Amino acid sequence: AYECWTQELEENQEPAPIEACRDQLYGLIPALRNAVAEAPAAPAKPAKKAKPPKGKTFVVNFPTGGSRLDDAANATLRDAVAHAQNFNPVQVVVSGYSDTVGSAASNDELSKRRAAVVAAALRIRGISRDDMKVNGYGEEFLAKRTGDGVAEAKNRRVEISVAP
């Protein structure tokens, strides 16, 4: 439903399909919340950063607390997809991060949401789900070390590593 909605938004041709996909997504949200609320908590395990493939890395930045793609982010995504089209097969690792503002748990979720948004945008632009690994690391692996509660723009990012 999310992919349907984002694809229709990107095409931006007819309001009715955009609205239908959005309504379908919004209709699923309560069921997803219930499923998450009923799921047993997974035991905490230490974060282990996936080793990105050797290749080129593209960085998408986000505002504090945000996961929306702006014009600069979309330009970076276009560049990443253009680079990925040079390889068959291609390996793409999408890794989300956050700064230290807010709780560690909320930053973990935010980093996963950012990575998911970027991955969805890459899929819309032609990168196969099978060619991607998507991770969210929260406050772990800061690009710029800061204390707790510091809003650092370099840490609010998603890294896209593209390699053959």
Coordinates of N, CA, C and O in Angstrom, one line a residue:
A1 N 0.8 -1.2 0.0 CA 0.0 0.0 0.0 C 0.9 1.3 0.0 O 0.6 2.2 -0.7
Y2 N 2.0 1.2 0.8 CA 2.9 2.4 0.8 C 3.5 2.6 -0.5 O 3.6 3.7 -1.0
E3 N 4.0 1.5 -1.1 CA 4.6 1.6 -2.4 C 3.7 2.1 -3.5 O 4.0 2.9 -4.3
C4 N 2.4 1.6 -3.4 CA 1.4 2.1 -4.4 C 1.2 3.6 -4.2 O 1.2 4.4 -5.2
W5 N 1.1 4.1 -3.0 CA 0.9 5.5 -2.7 C 2.1 6.3 -3.2 O 1.9 7.3 -3.9
T6 N 3.3 5.9 -2.8 CA 4.5 6.7 -3.2 C 4.6 6.7 -4.7 O 5.0 7.7 -5.3
Q7 N 4.3 5.6 -5.4 CA 4.5 5.6 -6.8 C 3.4 6.5 -7.5 O 3.8 7.2 -8.4
E8 N 2.2 6.4 -7.0 CA 1.2 7.3 -7.6 C 1.5 8.8 -7.3 O 1.3 9.7 -8.2
L9 N 2.1 9.1 -6.1 CA 2.5 10.5 -5.8 C 3.6 10.9 -6.8 O 3.5 12.1 -7.2
E10 N 4.5 10.0 -7.0 CA 5.6 10.4 -7.9 C 5.1 10.6 -9.4 O 5.5 11.6 -10.0
E11 N 4.2 9.8 -9.8 CA 3.6 10.0 -11.1 C 2.8 11.2 -11.2 O 2.7 11.9 -12.2
N12 N 2.0 11.5 -10.1 CA 1.2 12.7 -9.9 C 0.4 13.0 -11.1 O 0.3 14.1 -11.6
Q13 N -0.4 12.0 -11.6 CA -1.2 12.2 -12.8 C -2.6 12.3 -12.5 O -3.3 13.1 -13.1
E14 N -3.1 11.4 -11.6 CA -4.6 11.4 -11.3 C -4.8 11.4 -9.8 O -4.2 10.5 -9.1
P15 N -5.6 12.3 -9.3 CA -5.8 12.3 -7.9 C -6.5 11.1 -7.3 O -6.3 10.7 -6.2
A16 N -7.4 10.5 -8.1 CA -8.2 9.3 -7.6 C -7.3 8.2 -7.2 O -7.5 7.6 -6.1
P17 N -6.4 7.7 -8.1 CA -5.5 6.6 -7.6 C -4.6 7.0 -6.4 O -4.3 6.1 -5.6
I18 N -4.2 8.2 -6.4 CA -3.4 8.7 -5.3 C -4.2 8.5 -4.0 O -3.7 8.0 -3.0
E19 N -5.4 9.0 -4.0 CA -6.3 9.0 -2.9 C -6.6 7.5 -2.5 O -6.6 7.2 -1.3
A20 N -6.8 6.7 -3.5 CA -7.2 5.3 -3.2 C -6.0 4.5 -2.5 O -6.2 3.8 -1.5
C21 N -4.8 4.7 -3.0 CA -3.6 4.1 -2.4 C -3.4 4.6 -1.0 O -3.1 3.9 -0.1
R22 N -3.6 6.0 -0.8 CA -3.4 6.5 0.5 C -4.4 6.0 1.5 O -4.1 5.6 2.6
D23 N -5.7 5.9 1.0 CA -6.7 5.4 1.9 C -6.5 3.9 2.3 O -6.7 3.5 3.4
Q24 N -6.0 3.1 1.3 CA -5.6 1.7 1.6 C -4.5 1.7 2.7 O -4.6 0.9 3.6
L25 N -3.5 2.5 2.5 CA -2.4 2.5 3.5 C -3.0 2.9 4.9 O -2.7 2.3 5.9
Y26 N -3.7 4.0 4.9 CA -4.3 4.5 6.2 C -5.2 3.4 6.9 O -5.3 3.3 8.1
G27 N -5.9 2.7 6.0 CA -6.7 1.6 6.6 C -6.0 0.5 7.2 O -6.5 -0.2 8.1
L28 N -4.7 0.3 6.8 CA -3.9 -0.8 7.3 C -3.2 -0.4 8.6 O -2.7 -1.3 9.4
I29 N -3.0 0.9 8.9 CA -2.3 1.4 10.0 C -2.8 0.8 11.3 O -2.0 0.4 12.2
P30 N -4.1 0.9 11.6 CA -4.6 0.3 12.9 C -4.2 -1.2 13.1 O -3.8 -1.6 14.2
A31 N -4.3 -2.0 12.0 CA -3.9 -3.4 12.1 C -2.5 -3.5 12.4 O -2.1 -4.4 13.2
L32 N -1.6 -2.7 11.8 CA -0.2 -2.8 12.0 C 0.1 -2.4 13.5 O 1.0 -3.0 14.1
R33 N -0.5 -1.4 14.0 CA -0.3 -0.9 15.3 C -0.7 -2.1 16.3 O 0.0 -2.3 17.3
N34 N -1.8 -2.7 16.1 CA -2.2 -3.8 16.9 C -1.2 -5.0 16.8 O -0.9 -5.6 17.8
A35 N -0.7 -5.3 15.6 CA 0.2 -6.4 15.5 C 1.5 -6.1 16.2 O 2.1 -7.0 16.9
V36 N 2.0 -4.8 16.2 CA 3.2 -4.5 16.9 C 2.9 -4.5 18.4 O 3.8 -4.9 19.1
A37 N 1.8 -4.0 18.8 CA 1.5 -4.0 20.2 C 1.4 -5.4 20.8 O 1.8 -5.6 22.0
E38 N 0.9 -6.3 20.0 CA 0.8 -7.7 20.5 C 2.0 -8.5 20.4 O 2.1 -9.6 21.0
A39 N 3.0 -8.1 19.6 CA 4.2 -8.8 19.4 C 5.0 -8.8 20.6 O 5.2 -7.8 21.3
P40 N 5.6 -10.0 21.0 CA 6.5 -10.0 22.1 C 7.8 -9.2 21.9 O 8.2 -9.2 20.7
A41 N 8.3 -8.6 22.9 CA 9.5 -7.8 22.7 C 10.7 -8.7 22.4 O 10.9 -9.7 23.1
A42 N 11.4 -8.3 21.4 CA 12.6 -9.1 21.1 C 13.7 -8.7 22.1 O 13.8 -7.6 22.5
P43 N 14.5 -9.7 22.4 CA 15.6 -9.5 23.3 C 16.6 -8.5 22.7 O 16.8 -8.5 21.5
A44 N 17.1 -7.6 23.5 CA 18.0 -6.5 23.0 C 19.3 -7.2 22.7 O 19.8 -8.0 23.4
K45 N 19.8 -6.9 21.5 CA 21.1 -7.3 21.1 C 21.9 -6.2 20.7 O 21.4 -5.2 20.1
P46 N 23.2 -6.2 20.9 CA 24.0 -5.1 20.6 C 24.0 -4.8 19.1 O 24.0 -5.8 18.3
A47 N 24.1 -3.5 18.7 CA 24.1 -3.2 17.3 C 25.4 -3.6 16.6 O 26.4 -3.5 17.2
K48 N 25.2 -4.2 15.5 CA 26.4 -4.6 14.7 C 26.2 -4.0 13.3 O 25.2 -4.3 12.6
K49 N 27.1 -3.1 12.9 CA 26.9 -2.4 11.7 C 27.2 -3.4 10.5 O 28.3 -4.1 10.5
A50 N 26.3 -3.4 9.5 CA 26.5 -4.2 8.4 C 27.7 -3.6 7.6 O 27.8 -2.4 7.5
K51 N 28.6 -4.5 7.1 CA 29.7 -4.0 6.3 C 29.2 -3.7 4.9 O 28.7 -4.5 4.2
P52 N 29.3 -2.4 4.6 CA 28.8 -2.0 3.3 C 29.7 -2.5 2.2 O 30.9 -2.7 2.4
P53 N 29.2 -2.8 1.0 CA 30.0 -3.3 -0.1 C 31.0 -2.2 -0.5 O 30.7 -1.0 -0.3
K54 N 32.1 -2.6 -1.0 CA 33.1 -1.7 -1.5 C 32.5 -1.1 -2.8 O 32.2 -1.7 -3.7
G55 N 32.4 0.2 -2.8 CA 31.8 0.9 -3.9 C 31.6 2.4 -3.5 O 32.3 2.9 -2.7
K56 N 30.6 3.0 -4.1 CA 30.4 4.4 -3.9 C 29.2 4.6 -2.8 O 28.3 3.8 -2.9
T57 N 29.4 5.5 -2.0 CA 28.4 5.8 -0.9 C 27.7 7.2 -1.2 O 28.4 8.2 -1.4
F58 N 26.4 7.2 -1.1 CA 25.6 8.4 -1.3 C 24.9 8.7 0.1 O 24.5 7.7 0.8
V59 N 24.8 9.9 0.5 CA 24.3 10.3 1.8 C 23.1 11.2 1.6 O 23.1 12.2 0.9
V60 N 22.0 10.8 2.2 CA 20.7 11.6 2.3 C 20.6 12.1 3.7 O 20.6 11.3 4.6
N61 N 20.4 13.4 3.8 CA 20.3 14.0 5.1 C 18.8 14.3 5.4 O 18.0 14.5 4.5
F62 N 18.5 14.4 6.7 CA 17.1 14.7 7.2 C 17.1 15.7 8.2 O 18.0 15.9 9.0
P63 N 15.9 16.4 8.4 CA 15.8 17.4 9.5 C 15.5 16.7 10.8 O 15.2 15.5 10.8
T64 N 15.7 17.4 11.9 CA 15.5 16.8 13.2 C 14.1 16.1 13.3 O 13.1 16.7 13.0
G65 N 14.1 14.8 13.6 CA 12.8 14.1 13.8 C 12.1 13.7 12.5 O 11.1 13.1 12.5
G66 N 12.7 14.1 11.3 CA 12.0 13.9 10.1 C 12.4 12.7 9.3 O 13.5 12.2 9.5
S67 N 11.5 12.3 8.4 CA 11.9 11.2 7.5 C 11.3 11.5 6.1 O 11.2 10.5 5.3
R68 N 11.1 12.7 5.8 CA 10.6 13.1 4.4 C 11.8 13.4 3.5 O 12.8 14.0 4.0
L69 N 11.6 13.1 2.3 CA 12.6 13.3 1.3 C 12.4 14.7 0.6 O 11.3 15.0 0.1
D70 N 13.4 15.5 0.7 CA 13.3 16.8 0.1 C 14.0 16.8 -1.3 O 14.4 15.7 -1.8
D71 N 14.1 17.9 -2.0 CA 14.6 18.0 -3.3 C 16.1 17.5 -3.4 O 16.5 16.8 -4.3
A72 N 16.9 17.9 -2.4 CA 18.3 17.4 -2.4 C 18.3 15.9 -2.2 O 19.2 15.3 -2.8
A73 N 17.5 15.4 -1.4 CA 17.5 13.9 -1.1 C 17.1 13.2 -2.4 O 17.7 12.2 -2.8
N74 N 16.1 13.7 -3.1 CA 15.7 13.1 -4.4 C 16.8 13.2 -5.5 O 16.9 12.2 -6.2
A75 N 17.5 14.3 -5.5 CA 18.6 14.4 -6.4 C 19.7 13.3 -6.1 O 20.3 12.7 -7.0
T76 N 20.0 13.1 -4.8 CA 20.9 12.1 -4.4 C 20.5 10.7 -4.7 O 21.2 9.9 -5.2
L77 N 19.2 10.4 -4.6 CA 18.6 9.2 -4.9 C 18.7 8.9 -6.5 O 19.1 7.8 -6.9
R78 N 18.5 9.9 -7.2 CA 18.6 9.8 -8.7 C 20.1 9.4 -9.0 O 20.4 8.6 -9.9
D79 N 21.1 10.1 -8.4 CA 22.5 9.8 -8.6 C 22.8 8.4 -8.2 O 23.6 7.7 -8.9
A80 N 22.3 7.9 -7.1 CA 22.6 6.6 -6.6 C 22.0 5.5 -7.6 O 22.7 4.6 -7.9
V81 N 20.8 5.8 -8.1 CA 20.2 4.8 -9.0 C 21.0 4.8 -10.4 O 21.2 3.8 -10.9
A82 N 21.4 6.0 -10.8 CA 22.2 6.1 -12.1 C 23.5 5.3 -11.9 O 23.9 4.6 -12.8
H83 N 24.1 5.4 -10.7 CA 25.3 4.7 -10.5 C 25.1 3.2 -10.4 O 25.8 2.4 -11.0
A84 N 24.0 2.8 -9.8 CA 23.7 1.4 -9.6 C 23.4 0.7 -11.0 O 23.6 -0.5 -11.2
Q85 N 22.9 1.5 -12.0 CA 22.6 1.0 -13.3 C 23.9 0.6 -14.0 O 23.8 -0.1 -15.1
N86 N 25.0 0.9 -13.5 CA 26.3 0.5 -14.1 C 26.6 -0.9 -13.8 O 27.6 -1.5 -14.4
F87 N 25.9 -1.6 -12.9 CA 26.3 -2.9 -12.4 C 25.1 -3.9 -12.6 O 24.0 -3.5 -12.4
N88 N 25.5 -5.1 -13.0 CA 24.5 -6.2 -13.0 C 25.2 -7.5 -12.7 O 26.0 -7.9 -13.5
P89 N 25.1 -8.0 -11.5 CA 24.2 -7.6 -10.5 C 24.8 -6.4 -9.7 O 25.9 -6.1 -9.8
V90 N 23.9 -5.8 -8.8 CA 24.3 -4.7 -8.0 C 24.0 -5.1 -6.5 O 23.0 -5.8 -6.3
Q91 N 24.8 -4.5 -5.6 CA 24.5 -4.7 -4.2 C 24.3 -3.3 -3.7 O 25.1 -2.4 -3.9
V92 N 23.2 -3.1 -3.0 CA 22.8 -1.8 -2.4 C 22.6 -2.0 -0.9 O 21.7 -2.8 -0.5
V93 N 23.3 -1.3 0.0 CA 23.0 -1.3 1.4 C 22.5 0.0 1.8 O 23.2 1.1 1.6
V94 N 21.4 0.1 2.4 CA 20.7 1.3 2.9 C 20.8 1.3 4.4 O 20.2 0.4 5.0
S95 N 21.5 2.2 5.0 CA 21.7 2.3 6.4 C 21.2 3.6 7.0 O 21.7 4.7 6.6
G96 N 20.2 3.6 7.9 CA 19.7 4.8 8.5 C 20.3 5.0 9.9 O 20.6 4.1 10.7
Y97 N 20.4 6.3 10.2 CA 21.0 6.8 11.5 C 20.2 8.0 12.0 O 19.4 8.6 11.3
S98 N 20.4 8.3 13.3 CA 19.8 9.5 13.8 C 20.8 10.2 14.7 O 21.9 9.7 15.0
D99 N 20.5 11.4 15.1 CA 21.3 12.1 16.1 C 20.9 11.7 17.5 O 20.2 10.7 17.6
T100 N 21.3 12.4 18.5 CA 21.1 11.9 19.9 C 19.9 12.6 20.6 O 19.8 12.5 21.8
V101 N 19.2 13.4 19.8 CA 18.0 14.1 20.4 C 16.9 13.0 20.6 O 16.5 12.3 19.6
G102 N 16.3 12.9 21.8 CA 15.2 12.0 22.0 C 15.8 10.7 22.6 O 17.0 10.6 22.8
S103 N 14.9 9.8 22.9 CA 15.3 8.5 23.5 C 16.0 7.6 22.5 O 15.7 7.7 21.3
A104 N 16.8 6.7 23.0 CA 17.4 5.8 22.1 C 16.4 4.9 21.3 O 16.6 4.6 20.2
A105 N 15.3 4.5 22.0 CA 14.3 3.7 21.3 C 13.6 4.5 20.2 O 13.4 3.9 19.1
S106 N 13.3 5.7 20.4 CA 12.6 6.5 19.4 C 13.6 6.8 18.2 O 13.2 6.8 17.1
N107 N 14.9 7.0 18.5 CA 15.9 7.2 17.5 C 16.1 5.9 16.7 O 16.4 6.0 15.5
D108 N 16.0 4.8 17.3 CA 16.2 3.5 16.6 C 15.0 3.4 15.6 O 15.3 3.1 14.4
E109 N 13.8 3.7 16.0 CA 12.7 3.6 15.1 C 12.8 4.6 14.0 O 12.4 4.3 12.9
L110 N 13.2 5.8 14.4 CA 13.4 6.9 13.4 C 14.4 6.5 12.3 O 14.1 6.7 11.1
S111 N 15.5 5.9 12.7 CA 16.5 5.5 11.7 C 16.0 4.4 10.8 O 16.3 4.4 9.6
K112 N 15.2 3.5 11.4 CA 14.6 2.4 10.5 C 13.6 3.0 9.6 O 13.5 2.6 8.4
R113 N 12.8 4.0 10.0 CA 11.8 4.7 9.2 C 12.5 5.4 8.0 O 12.1 5.3 6.9
R114 N 13.6 6.1 8.4 CA 14.3 6.8 7.3 C 14.9 5.9 6.3 O 14.8 6.1 5.1
A115 N 15.5 4.8 6.8 CA 16.0 3.8 5.8 C 14.9 3.2 5.0 O 15.1 3.0 3.8
A116 N 13.8 2.9 5.6 CA 12.6 2.3 4.8 C 12.1 3.3 3.7 O 11.8 2.9 2.6
V117 N 12.1 4.6 4.1 CA 11.6 5.6 3.1 C 12.6 5.6 1.9 O 12.2 5.7 0.8
V118 N 13.9 5.6 2.2 CA 14.9 5.7 1.2 C 14.8 4.4 0.3 O 14.9 4.5 -0.9
A119 N 14.7 3.3 1.0 CA 14.6 2.0 0.2 C 13.4 2.0 -0.7 O 13.5 1.5 -1.8
A120 N 12.2 2.5 -0.2 CA 11.0 2.5 -1.0 C 11.2 3.5 -2.2 O 10.8 3.1 -3.3
A121 N 11.9 4.6 -2.0 CA 12.2 5.5 -3.1 C 13.1 4.9 -4.1 O 13.0 5.1 -5.3
L122 N 14.1 4.1 -3.6 CA 15.0 3.4 -4.6 C 14.2 2.4 -5.4 O 14.5 2.2 -6.6
R123 N 13.3 1.6 -4.7 CA 12.5 0.6 -5.4 C 11.7 1.3 -6.5 O 11.5 0.8 -7.6
I124 N 11.1 2.4 -6.2 CA 10.2 3.1 -7.1 C 11.1 3.5 -8.4 O 10.6 3.5 -9.5
R125 N 12.3 3.8 -8.1 CA 13.2 4.2 -9.2 C 13.9 3.1 -9.9 O 14.8 3.3 -10.8
G126 N 13.6 1.8 -9.5 CA 14.1 0.7 -10.3 C 15.0 -0.3 -9.6 O 15.5 -1.2 -10.2
I127 N 15.4 0.0 -8.4 CA 16.3 -0.9 -7.7 C 15.5 -2.1 -7.0 O 14.5 -1.8 -6.3
S128 N 15.8 -3.3 -7.3 CA 15.1 -4.4 -6.9 C 15.3 -4.6 -5.4 O 16.3 -4.4 -4.8
R129 N 14.2 -5.0 -4.7 CA 14.2 -5.3 -3.3 C 15.3 -6.4 -3.0 O 15.9 -6.4 -2.0
D130 N 15.4 -7.4 -3.9 CA 16.4 -8.4 -3.8 C 17.8 -8.0 -3.8 O 18.7 -8.7 -3.3
D131 N 18.1 -6.8 -4.4 CA 19.4 -6.3 -4.5 C 19.8 -5.4 -3.3 O 20.9 -4.8 -3.2
M132 N 18.8 -5.2 -2.3 CA 19.0 -4.3 -1.2 C 19.0 -4.9 0.1 O 18.3 -5.9 0.4
K133 N 19.8 -4.4 1.0 CA 19.8 -4.7 2.4 C 19.5 -3.4 3.1 O 20.1 -2.4 2.8
V134 N 18.5 -3.4 4.1 CA 18.1 -2.2 4.7 C 18.3 -2.3 6.2 O 17.9 -3.3 6.8
N135 N 19.0 -1.4 6.9 CA 19.2 -1.4 8.3 C 19.0 -0.1 8.9 O 19.2 1.0 8.3
G136 N 18.6 -0.1 10.2 CA 18.5 1.2 11.0 C 19.3 1.0 12.2 O 19.2 0.0 12.9
Y137 N 20.2 2.0 12.5 CA 21.1 1.9 13.6 C 20.9 2.9 14.8 O 21.6 2.9 15.7
G138 N 19.9 3.8 14.6 CA 19.6 4.8 15.7 C 20.8 5.7 16.0 O 21.4 6.2 15.1
E139 N 21.1 5.8 17.2 CA 22.2 6.6 17.7 C 23.6 6.0 17.6 O 24.6 6.6 17.8
E140 N 23.6 4.7 17.2 CA 24.9 4.0 17.1 C 25.6 4.6 15.8 O 25.0 5.0 14.9
F141 N 26.9 4.5 15.9 CA 27.7 4.8 14.7 C 27.5 6.3 14.2 O 27.2 6.5 13.1
L142 N 27.7 7.2 15.1 CA 27.5 8.6 14.8 C 28.6 9.1 13.8 O 29.7 8.7 13.9
A143 N 28.2 9.9 12.8 CA 29.2 10.4 11.9 C 30.0 11.5 12.6 O 31.2 11.6 12.3
K144 N 29.4 12.2 13.5 CA 30.1 13.2 14.3 C 29.7 12.9 15.8 O 28.6 13.0 16.1
R145 N 30.7 12.6 16.6 CA 30.5 12.3 18.0 C 29.9 13.5 18.7 O 30.5 14.6 18.6
T146 N 28.9 13.2 19.5 CA 28.3 14.3 20.3 C 27.8 13.7 21.6 O 27.7 12.5 21.7
G147 N 27.4 14.6 22.5 CA 26.8 14.1 23.7 C 25.4 13.8 23.5 O 24.8 14.0 22.4
D148 N 24.7 13.3 24.6 CA 23.3 13.0 24.5 C 22.5 14.3 24.3 O 22.8 15.3 24.9
G149 N 21.4 14.2 23.5 CA 20.5 15.3 23.3 C 21.0 16.4 22.3 O 20.5 17.5 22.3
V150 N 22.1 16.1 21.5 CA 22.6 17.1 20.6 C 22.1 16.9 19.2 O 22.2 15.8 18.7
A151 N 21.5 17.9 18.6 CA 21.0 17.9 17.3 C 22.1 18.2 16.3 O 22.5 19.3 16.0
E152 N 22.7 17.1 15.8 CA 23.8 17.2 14.8 C 23.3 16.8 13.4 O 23.0 15.6 13.2
A153 N 23.3 17.7 12.5 CA 22.8 17.4 11.1 C 23.6 16.2 10.5 O 23.0 15.4 9.7
K154 N 24.9 16.1 10.7 CA 25.7 15.0 10.0 C 25.2 13.6 10.5 O 25.5 12.6 9.8
N155 N 24.6 13.6 11.7 CA 24.2 12.3 12.2 C 22.8 11.9 11.7 O 22.4 10.7 11.8
R156 N 22.0 12.8 11.2 CA 20.6 12.5 10.7 C 20.7 12.2 9.3 O 20.5 13.0 8.4
R157 N 21.0 10.9 9.0 CA 21.3 10.6 7.6 C 20.9 9.1 7.3 O 20.7 8.3 8.2
V158 N 20.9 8.9 6.0 CA 20.8 7.5 5.5 C 22.0 7.4 4.5 O 22.1 8.2 3.6
E159 N 22.8 6.4 4.6 CA 23.9 6.1 3.7 C 23.4 5.0 2.7 O 22.9 4.0 3.1
I160 N 23.7 5.2 1.5 CA 23.4 4.3 0.4 C 24.7 3.8 -0.2 O 25.3 4.6 -0.9
S161 N 25.1 2.6 0.0 CA 26.3 2.1 -0.5 C 26.0 1.2 -1.8 O 25.1 0.3 -1.7
V162 N 26.6 1.5 -2.9 CA 26.3 0.9 -4.1 C 27.6 0.3 -4.7 O 28.6 0.9 -4.8
A163 N 27.5 -1.0 -5.0 CA 28.7 -1.7 -5.5 C 28.3 -2.9 -6.4 O 27.2 -3.4 -6.3
P164 N 29.2 -3.3 -7.2 CA 28.9 -4.5 -8.1 C 28.9 -5.8 -7.2 O 29.4 -5.9 -6.2

